[in-house]
Amino acid sequence: MVIYNGTIITVNSDFDIIKDGFVGIKNGKFAQIGKFTDDFTVPTAEEVIDAEGGIIMPGLVNTHTHLPMTLFRGLADDLPLFQWLHEYIFPAEQKYIQAETVRYGTLLGCVEMILGGTTTCCDGYFFADEIAKAVYDSGMRAILGQGVIDFPAPGVPDPKENIQVVLKFAEKWQNVSPLIVPSIFCHSPYTCSRQTLKKAKDAADSKAMLFQIHVAETKNEWDRIYSEHQTTPIKYLDQIGILDPNTLLVHTIWVDDEDIALIARRGAKISVTTESEMKLASGIAPIPDFLRCGISVGLGTDGCASNNDLDLFREMDSTAKLHKVNTLNPTVLDAPSVLKMATLEGAKAIGLEKDIGSLEVGKQADLIIIDTDKPHLVPMYNPVSHVIYAAVGSDVRDVMVAGKMIVRNKNLLTLDIQEILARVTRISKNIRI
Amino acid sequence: MVIYNGTIITVNSDFDIIKDGFVGIKNGKFAQIGKFTDDFTVPTAEEVIDAEGGIIMPGLVNTHTHLPMTLFRGLADDLPLFQWLHEYIFPAEQKYIQAETVRYGTLLGCVEMILGGTTTCCDGYFFADEIAKAVYDSGMRAILGQGVIDFPAPGVPDPKENIQVVLKFAEKWQNVSPLIVPSIFCHSPYTCSRQTLKKAKDAADSKAMLFQIHVAETKNEWDRIYSEHQTTPIKYLDQIGILDPNTLLVHTIWVDDEDIALIARRGAKISVTTESEMKLASGIAPIPDFLRCGISVGLGTDGCASNNDLDLFREMDSTAKLHKVNTLNPTVLDAPSVLKMATLEGAKAIGLEKDIGSLEVGKQADLIIIDTDKPHLVPMYNPVSHVIYAAVGSDVRDVMVAGKMIVRNKNLLTLDIQEILARVTRISKNIRI
């Protein structure tokens, strides 16, 4: 397959931008990427796609989601965190999260992400087996973490069974499809005991899985960990042996210079969910410091209960702008740095950088085409500026995962959107808190 | 005309939300707003529009734009303010801002705003006569300020002629159309002398016009005014007699409690351009304090050179989230408060609250319909939450100004978009800095 007549943002190590470029795809991988010169003839490929002057770039990587929570989009906003969690989100999960609702919440999340140019997500929730089936049906790529927490959880009423459920999920899905990668999602250092954290990390290591954990999210969490363990949340995790290159720390807001240096030394990765952290008033993760220390930082949208969308374009824009105003320095987190966080650095954060995150020969053919023939994307002096500061998810025209088109001219080819919207609407009508 | 079958967000004094509502329009004004009950029969109106379950709400009010600068969208990002202005923006203006480019830059800005649900803007620039002609052709409502600055400016090489040009513009446009309201845009206290500021305010008052001014935008400006006049920028303007209910202060970031109390006492209004202020790293305007003191605060996008879009939905989302994280309080600037800033309070800020800003019988029929049958807007528990935290400009389906539909099913009825995009693209190809 050949895609031509677009401006290619490669996100390769030289951050090459190729005007009038083309991309050749073979066996699900990039076989050729180059400039489409005057004497270029459109090759006889099985399929030829004209990008019509748009932007061709890597599919976006969303490093933190809770897919079934798409069901709770806008259920409760503008509340103190404790009240939001205990009066709305936890009761809603207890009452309404079941296999069927998980399936449709997940499908809705996948539809929104795919149509908005996200080709890979890294999710953490319960009912991961149901989530995996739904994501598989959608055609997108995902790392899916089954949850571990010291409380009765959706689908796992007895916390003693958490680790077993994770291992069973991993065994079932480790060889089903290269697009679905099992993982473990250990909720946080304040909802899991030291013993649970240790067991969960051992389970992750035994299956060579990514270990995901929320940490240093709020000042309250920091105070609690410090008073219980006389150290910071990051150092506490390190004492248990959790910080290593297979660990993805999520949020990571309340950290000091020693914590950051420790994360860098251990090679652990970070996922920042800017808009959710703004909306919940958790704080501002020091991304410029993380990058200065060489830590891989990915962006995530978090779940729809706290964002309230899964649009990584908006997340990139907010991230670039927030850190400028926070440091009073307009040169901080420039457009290329933020684009990397949503592509190659995000891929590194979840351990998939050999396969995805940039348009390079030999990598998996995950790409998107942005339609730039729109009032808010004209004129175009710099395609990277447009991607960060002007485009939104609805500007994505085509989406390819592993060489297969899953969106063509804004039509999703893998799922029946109207059926999913109708099912979710029906489910939501019963949700009353 | 009748619009029915939608959820109405009235933004009236009770902030009524009417599920299954209808709106009747006569002679360009709202004649009836109510609930569409089971025994409701669609009336025989000249035109009947089915909102198909979407959201019907007031058109958005953008209280600060520089329309022709849409030509410079993404021309230069991520730079220190001084370098951005002096190496990119000012030279681009000197070289490329002429009557024809102003027309097409303005038309492009109008197209983007209208398609994104903005029905009124408050602009400040030069060549206001050309801008007025273009805005008039677009069908949107606008307050248009001709610029005053103590430097040679686009179209006004001799600063001594500034005030005359303003008065001529006002005389020409004050009775052409109720949709076009002339105003004066006095650039700032650091680019206009005390004498110029005084003359400009007198000119504004002589024609009962809104006086717009950038003020207290950067720390650097504050330092400069303080060192030259031994007082804060706000108190300096007050000394000259500028703070009154006909004055719109733009940005208003570097202010202390005394400044805020003074603004409130004088009845002056404020326009905050959150995303532009974030991107330029100017600082964070203390909106929660302004609101506590009873000041009318509107939102603006600022020009496209520093945002880089004119989407007020994204502006609302960023504003709501930024102030939460800035105060570490998730209850600050809740969704209804932010929606008011982009509608009724914005209208108050520019002196149009008797005509627009809410759906109320007797007001001008400026409204928009949002298509909520989209993956990122499902499910819907609370329409106001969706407007602030999930919707974007491209979700707007229909737009009405003064009872006239100017967008129907996403098609702009007043201008030829393809011609405008082609003209702007051609102009932009010559723009090289």
mmCIF file of C-alpha atoms in Angstrom, chain A residues 30-269:
data_model
loop_
_atom_site.group_PDB
_atom_site.id
_atom_site.type_symbol
_atom_site.label_atom_id
_atom_site.label_comp_id
_atom_site.label_asym_id
_atom_site.label_seq_id
_atom_site.Cartn_x
_atom_site.Cartn_y
_atom_site.Cartn_z
ATOM 1 C CA PHE A 30 6.768 0.719 6.791
ATOM 2 C CA ALA A 31 8.817 -0.386 3.767
ATOM 3 C CA GLN A 32 9.688 3.040 2.300
ATOM 4 C CA ILE A 33 9.388 6.683 3.354
ATOM 5 C CA GLY A 34 10.549 9.449 1.061
ATOM 6 C CA LYS A 35 10.007 12.517 -1.030
ATOM 7 C CA PHE A 36 7.586 12.382 -3.846
ATOM 8 C CA THR A 37 9.407 14.313 -6.604
ATOM 9 C CA ASP A 38 8.132 15.739 -9.877
ATOM 10 C CA ASP A 39 9.005 12.611 -11.808
ATOM 11 C CA PHE A 40 7.465 10.358 -9.162
ATOM 12 C CA THR A 41 4.820 8.089 -10.607
ATOM 13 C CA VAL A 42 2.238 6.719 -8.261
ATOM 14 C CA PRO A 43 3.333 3.081 -7.973
ATOM 15 C CA THR A 44 1.097 0.162 -8.716
ATOM 16 C CA ALA A 45 0.421 -0.802 -5.174
ATOM 17 C CA GLU A 46 -2.455 -2.947 -4.004
ATOM 18 C CA GLU A 47 -3.984 0.167 -2.551
ATOM 19 C CA VAL A 48 -3.021 3.810 -3.132
ATOM 20 C CA ILE A 49 -4.240 6.584 -0.849
ATOM 21 C CA ASP A 50 -4.030 10.279 -1.746
ATOM 22 C CA ALA A 51 -3.456 12.345 1.425
ATOM 23 C CA GLU A 52 -4.606 15.412 -0.550
ATOM 24 C CA GLY A 53 -2.019 17.729 0.946
ATOM 25 C CA GLY A 54 -2.779 16.753 4.551
ATOM 26 C CA ILE A 55 -0.387 15.739 7.330
ATOM 27 C CA ILE A 56 0.824 12.124 7.557
ATOM 28 C CA MET A 57 2.150 11.312 11.018
ATOM 29 C CA PRO A 58 2.494 8.516 13.581
ATOM 30 C CA GLY A 59 -0.682 7.386 15.317
ATOM 31 C CA LEU A 60 -0.907 8.923 18.780
ATOM 32 C CA VAL A 61 -0.069 6.946 21.927
ATOM 33 C CA ASN A 62 -2.339 7.507 24.939
ATOM 34 C CA THR A 63 -0.341 6.252 27.925
ATOM 35 C CA HIS A 64 -3.099 6.316 30.545
ATOM 36 C CA THR A 65 -6.777 5.441 30.226
ATOM 37 C CA HIS A 66 -9.543 3.713 32.176
ATOM 38 C CA LEU A 67 -11.657 2.727 29.198
ATOM 39 C CA PRO A 68 -14.892 1.519 30.820
ATOM 40 C CA MET A 69 -15.153 4.849 32.665
ATOM 41 C CA THR A 70 -16.205 6.391 29.347
ATOM 42 C CA LEU A 71 -19.640 5.426 30.684
ATOM 43 C CA PHE A 72 -19.237 8.095 33.390
ATOM 44 C CA ARG A 73 -18.284 11.008 31.117
ATOM 45 C CA GLY A 74 -19.588 14.147 32.804
ATOM 46 C CA LEU A 75 -21.384 12.246 35.570
ATOM 47 C CA ALA A 76 -19.898 14.559 38.209
ATOM 48 C CA ASP A 77 -17.634 17.594 37.794
ATOM 49 C CA ASP A 78 -16.253 20.488 39.810
ATOM 50 C CA LEU A 79 -16.273 18.593 43.115
ATOM 51 C CA PRO A 80 -13.670 18.108 45.846
ATOM 52 C CA LEU A 81 -11.709 14.939 45.006
ATOM 53 C CA PHE A 82 -12.839 12.936 48.036
ATOM 54 C CA GLN A 83 -16.513 13.723 47.466
ATOM 55 C CA TRP A 84 -16.181 13.047 43.725
ATOM 56 C CA LEU A 85 -14.625 9.629 44.362
ATOM 57 C CA HIS A 86 -16.666 8.480 47.346
ATOM 58 C CA GLU A 87 -20.082 9.909 46.490
ATOM 59 C CA TYR A 88 -20.016 9.477 42.720
ATOM 60 C CA ILE A 89 -17.302 7.396 41.104
ATOM 61 C CA PHE A 90 -16.880 4.486 43.561
ATOM 62 C CA PRO A 91 -20.659 3.985 44.036
ATOM 63 C CA ALA A 92 -21.175 4.160 40.258
ATOM 64 C CA GLU A 93 -18.485 1.531 39.748
ATOM 65 C CA GLN A 94 -19.943 -0.741 42.429
ATOM 66 C CA LYS A 95 -23.427 -0.536 40.964
ATOM 67 C CA TYR A 96 -22.921 -0.332 37.237
ATOM 68 C CA ILE A 97 -19.610 -1.927 36.242
ATOM 69 C CA GLN A 98 -20.326 -5.431 34.909
ATOM 70 C CA ALA A 99 -19.099 -7.438 31.957
ATOM 71 C CA GLU A 100 -21.670 -5.981 29.537
ATOM 72 C CA THR A 101 -21.271 -2.368 30.608
ATOM 73 C CA VAL A 102 -17.476 -2.751 30.505
ATOM 74 C CA ARG A 103 -17.727 -3.959 26.931
ATOM 75 C CA TYR A 104 -19.769 -0.995 25.724
ATOM 76 C CA GLY A 105 -17.875 1.602 27.733
ATOM 77 C CA THR A 106 -14.658 0.251 26.266
ATOM 78 C CA LEU A 107 -15.996 0.157 22.718
ATOM 79 C CA LEU A 108 -17.149 3.777 23.055
ATOM 80 C CA GLY A 109 -13.707 4.763 24.338
ATOM 81 C CA CYS A 110 -12.022 2.970 21.432
ATOM 82 C CA VAL A 111 -14.311 4.629 18.893
ATOM 83 C CA GLU A 112 -13.541 8.074 20.282
ATOM 84 C CA MET A 113 -9.798 7.421 20.428
ATOM 85 C CA ILE A 114 -9.508 5.870 16.977
ATOM 86 C CA LEU A 115 -11.568 8.589 15.261
ATOM 87 C CA GLY A 116 -9.370 11.119 17.089
ATOM 88 C CA GLY A 117 -6.099 9.650 15.809
ATOM 89 C CA THR A 118 -5.011 7.528 18.771
ATOM 90 C CA THR A 119 -3.775 4.140 17.595
ATOM 91 C CA THR A 120 -2.365 2.808 20.891
ATOM 92 C CA CYS A 121 -3.522 3.137 24.474
ATOM 93 C CA CYS A 122 -2.263 1.901 27.800
ATOM 94 C CA ASP A 123 -5.226 1.090 30.032
ATOM 95 C CA GLY A 124 -5.670 0.121 33.650
ATOM 96 C CA TYR A 125 -8.951 -1.179 35.023
ATOM 97 C CA PHE A 126 -10.809 -4.313 36.104
ATOM 98 C CA PHE A 127 -12.582 -6.813 33.807
ATOM 99 C CA ALA A 128 -9.452 -6.628 31.611
ATOM 100 C CA ASP A 129 -10.531 -9.773 29.775
ATOM 101 C CA GLU A 130 -13.721 -8.036 28.602
ATOM 102 C CA ILE A 131 -11.729 -4.913 27.781
ATOM 103 C CA ALA A 132 -9.271 -6.957 25.713
ATOM 104 C CA LYS A 133 -12.077 -8.517 23.681
ATOM 105 C CA ALA A 134 -13.592 -5.107 22.948
ATOM 106 C CA VAL A 135 -10.255 -3.465 22.063
ATOM 107 C CA TYR A 136 -9.410 -6.432 19.826
ATOM 108 C CA ASP A 137 -12.699 -5.921 17.976
ATOM 109 C CA SER A 138 -11.901 -2.227 17.486
ATOM 110 C CA GLY A 139 -8.621 -2.908 15.672
ATOM 111 C CA MET A 140 -6.520 -0.588 17.821
ATOM 112 C CA ARG A 141 -3.312 -1.491 19.665
ATOM 113 C CA ALA A 142 -3.294 -1.567 23.469
ATOM 114 C CA ILE A 143 -1.469 -2.473 26.613
ATOM 115 C CA LEU A 144 -4.166 -3.587 29.037
ATOM 116 C CA GLY A 145 -3.596 -3.780 32.761
ATOM 117 C CA GLN A 146 -5.795 -5.854 35.048
ATOM 118 C CA GLY A 147 -6.240 -4.021 38.347
ATOM 119 C CA VAL A 148 -4.834 -4.810 41.774
ATOM 120 C CA ILE A 149 -6.203 -3.037 44.851
ATOM 121 C CA ASP A 150 -6.727 -4.006 48.512
ATOM 122 C CA PHE A 151 -10.493 -3.483 48.318
ATOM 123 C CA PRO A 152 -13.374 -5.360 46.714
ATOM 124 C CA ALA A 153 -13.218 -4.291 43.075
ATOM 125 C CA PRO A 154 -15.484 -4.646 40.033
ATOM 126 C CA GLY A 155 -15.371 -8.316 39.071
ATOM 127 C CA VAL A 156 -12.934 -9.223 41.879
ATOM 128 C CA PRO A 157 -14.883 -9.027 45.149
ATOM 129 C CA ASP A 158 -12.100 -10.732 47.137
ATOM 130 C CA PRO A 159 -8.803 -8.792 46.993
ATOM 131 C CA LYS A 160 -6.907 -12.011 47.773
ATOM 132 C CA GLU A 161 -7.722 -13.164 44.243
ATOM 133 C CA ASN A 162 -6.365 -10.089 42.481
ATOM 134 C CA ILE A 163 -2.970 -11.498 41.536
ATOM 135 C CA GLN A 164 -4.420 -14.777 40.292
ATOM 136 C CA VAL A 165 -6.848 -12.887 38.070
ATOM 137 C CA VAL A 166 -3.937 -10.889 36.632
ATOM 138 C CA LEU A 167 -1.896 -14.010 35.911
ATOM 139 C CA LYS A 168 -4.850 -15.753 34.315
ATOM 140 C CA PHE A 169 -5.533 -12.715 32.141
ATOM 141 C CA ALA A 170 -1.854 -12.556 31.113
ATOM 142 C CA GLU A 171 -1.723 -16.230 30.212
ATOM 143 C CA LYS A 172 -4.880 -15.987 28.149
ATOM 144 C CA TRP A 173 -3.869 -12.901 26.150
ATOM 145 C CA GLN A 174 -0.092 -13.092 25.820
ATOM 146 C CA ASN A 175 -0.283 -14.891 22.507
ATOM 147 C CA VAL A 176 -3.650 -13.994 21.025
ATOM 148 C CA SER A 177 -2.712 -10.947 18.957
ATOM 149 C CA PRO A 178 0.363 -8.747 18.644
ATOM 150 C CA LEU A 179 -1.998 -5.785 19.110
ATOM 151 C CA ILE A 180 -3.083 -6.768 22.636
ATOM 152 C CA VAL A 181 -0.377 -6.771 25.315
ATOM 153 C CA PRO A 182 -1.350 -7.763 28.881
ATOM 154 C CA SER A 183 -0.085 -5.737 31.819
ATOM 155 C CA ILE A 184 -0.748 -5.147 35.492
ATOM 156 C CA PHE A 185 -2.343 -2.012 36.917
ATOM 157 C CA CYS A 186 -1.522 -1.716 40.588
ATOM 158 C CA HIS A 187 -3.795 1.077 41.779
ATOM 159 C CA SER A 188 -1.568 3.141 44.094
ATOM 160 C CA PRO A 189 0.679 3.071 47.170
ATOM 161 C CA TYR A 190 -2.216 4.269 49.349
ATOM 162 C CA THR A 191 -4.724 1.603 48.247
ATOM 163 C CA CYS A 192 -2.293 -1.337 48.156
ATOM 164 C CA SER A 193 -0.206 -2.585 51.081
ATOM 165 C CA ARG A 194 3.547 -2.998 50.861
ATOM 166 C CA GLN A 195 2.987 -6.731 50.510
ATOM 167 C CA THR A 196 0.452 -6.296 47.711
ATOM 168 C CA LEU A 197 2.775 -3.940 45.850
ATOM 169 C CA LYS A 198 5.618 -6.447 46.121
ATOM 170 C CA LYS A 199 3.486 -9.374 44.981
ATOM 171 C CA ALA A 200 2.097 -7.365 42.084
ATOM 172 C CA LYS A 201 5.567 -6.339 40.906
ATOM 173 C CA ASP A 202 6.742 -9.972 41.143
ATOM 174 C CA ALA A 203 3.734 -11.068 39.099
ATOM 175 C CA ALA A 204 4.502 -8.387 36.464
ATOM 176 C CA ASP A 205 8.143 -9.480 36.298
ATOM 177 C CA SER A 206 7.240 -13.166 36.063
ATOM 178 C CA LYS A 207 5.396 -12.441 32.808
ATOM 179 C CA ALA A 208 7.720 -9.617 31.632
ATOM 180 C CA MET A 209 4.771 -7.234 31.818
ATOM 181 C CA LEU A 210 4.588 -3.467 32.192
ATOM 182 C CA PHE A 211 3.777 -2.507 35.800
ATOM 183 C CA GLN A 212 1.493 0.572 35.940
ATOM 184 C CA ILE A 213 0.850 2.521 39.132
ATOM 185 C CA HIS A 214 -0.729 5.864 40.091
ATOM 186 C CA VAL A 215 1.742 7.632 42.371
ATOM 187 C CA ALA A 216 2.411 11.060 43.916
ATOM 188 C CA GLU A 217 -0.912 12.256 42.509
ATOM 189 C CA THR A 218 -2.095 14.512 45.331
ATOM 190 C CA LYS A 219 -0.642 16.398 48.253
ATOM 191 C CA ASN A 220 -2.921 14.342 50.474
ATOM 192 C CA GLU A 221 -1.364 11.092 49.213
ATOM 193 C CA TRP A 222 2.123 12.483 49.797
ATOM 194 C CA ASP A 223 1.258 13.467 53.378
ATOM 195 C CA ARG A 224 -0.257 10.072 54.060
ATOM 196 C CA ILE A 225 2.667 8.074 52.686
ATOM 197 C CA TYR A 226 5.131 10.321 54.457
ATOM 198 C CA SER A 227 3.376 9.934 57.790
ATOM 199 C CA GLU A 228 3.054 6.123 57.403
ATOM 200 C CA HIS A 229 6.453 5.368 55.880
ATOM 201 C CA GLN A 230 8.600 8.423 56.727
ATOM 202 C CA THR A 231 9.596 8.871 53.105
ATOM 203 C CA THR A 232 8.201 10.191 49.809
ATOM 204 C CA PRO A 233 5.847 8.069 47.668
ATOM 205 C CA ILE A 234 8.574 7.646 45.032
ATOM 206 C CA LYS A 235 11.234 6.549 47.523
ATOM 207 C CA TYR A 236 8.726 4.239 49.195
ATOM 208 C CA LEU A 237 8.116 2.471 45.853
ATOM 209 C CA ASP A 238 11.861 2.251 45.343
ATOM 210 C CA GLN A 239 12.322 0.599 48.738
ATOM 211 C CA ILE A 240 9.934 -2.142 47.570
ATOM 212 C CA GLY A 241 11.902 -2.565 44.335
ATOM 213 C CA ILE A 242 9.273 -1.172 42.040
ATOM 214 C CA LEU A 243 11.257 1.467 40.174
ATOM 215 C CA ASP A 244 12.802 -0.078 37.062
ATOM 216 C CA PRO A 245 12.521 0.276 33.261
ATOM 217 C CA ASN A 246 9.364 -1.876 33.191
ATOM 218 C CA THR A 247 7.452 0.450 35.491
ATOM 219 C CA LEU A 248 5.148 3.260 34.358
ATOM 220 C CA LEU A 249 4.522 5.853 37.067
ATOM 221 C CA VAL A 250 1.271 7.712 36.445
ATOM 222 C CA HIS A 251 0.696 11.377 37.437
ATOM 223 C CA THR A 252 3.958 11.798 39.458
ATOM 224 C CA ILE A 253 3.120 15.353 40.480
ATOM 225 C CA TRP A 254 4.303 15.639 44.100
ATOM 226 C CA VAL A 255 7.970 14.852 43.593
ATOM 227 C CA ASP A 256 11.177 16.602 44.628
ATOM 228 C CA ASP A 257 14.551 16.740 42.892
ATOM 229 C CA GLU A 258 15.773 13.601 44.668
ATOM 230 C CA ASP A 259 12.664 11.701 43.570
ATOM 231 C CA ILE A 260 13.200 12.803 39.970
ATOM 232 C CA ALA A 261 16.874 11.825 40.018
ATOM 233 C CA LEU A 262 15.917 8.431 41.460
ATOM 234 C CA ILE A 263 13.297 7.809 38.766
ATOM 235 C CA ALA A 264 15.883 8.721 36.102
ATOM 236 C CA ARG A 265 18.560 6.479 37.652
ATOM 237 C CA ARG A 266 16.214 3.493 37.819
ATOM 238 C CA GLY A 267 14.977 4.025 34.252
ATOM 239 C CA ALA A 268 11.326 4.089 35.268
ATOM 240 C CA LYS A 269 8.883 5.882 32.935
#
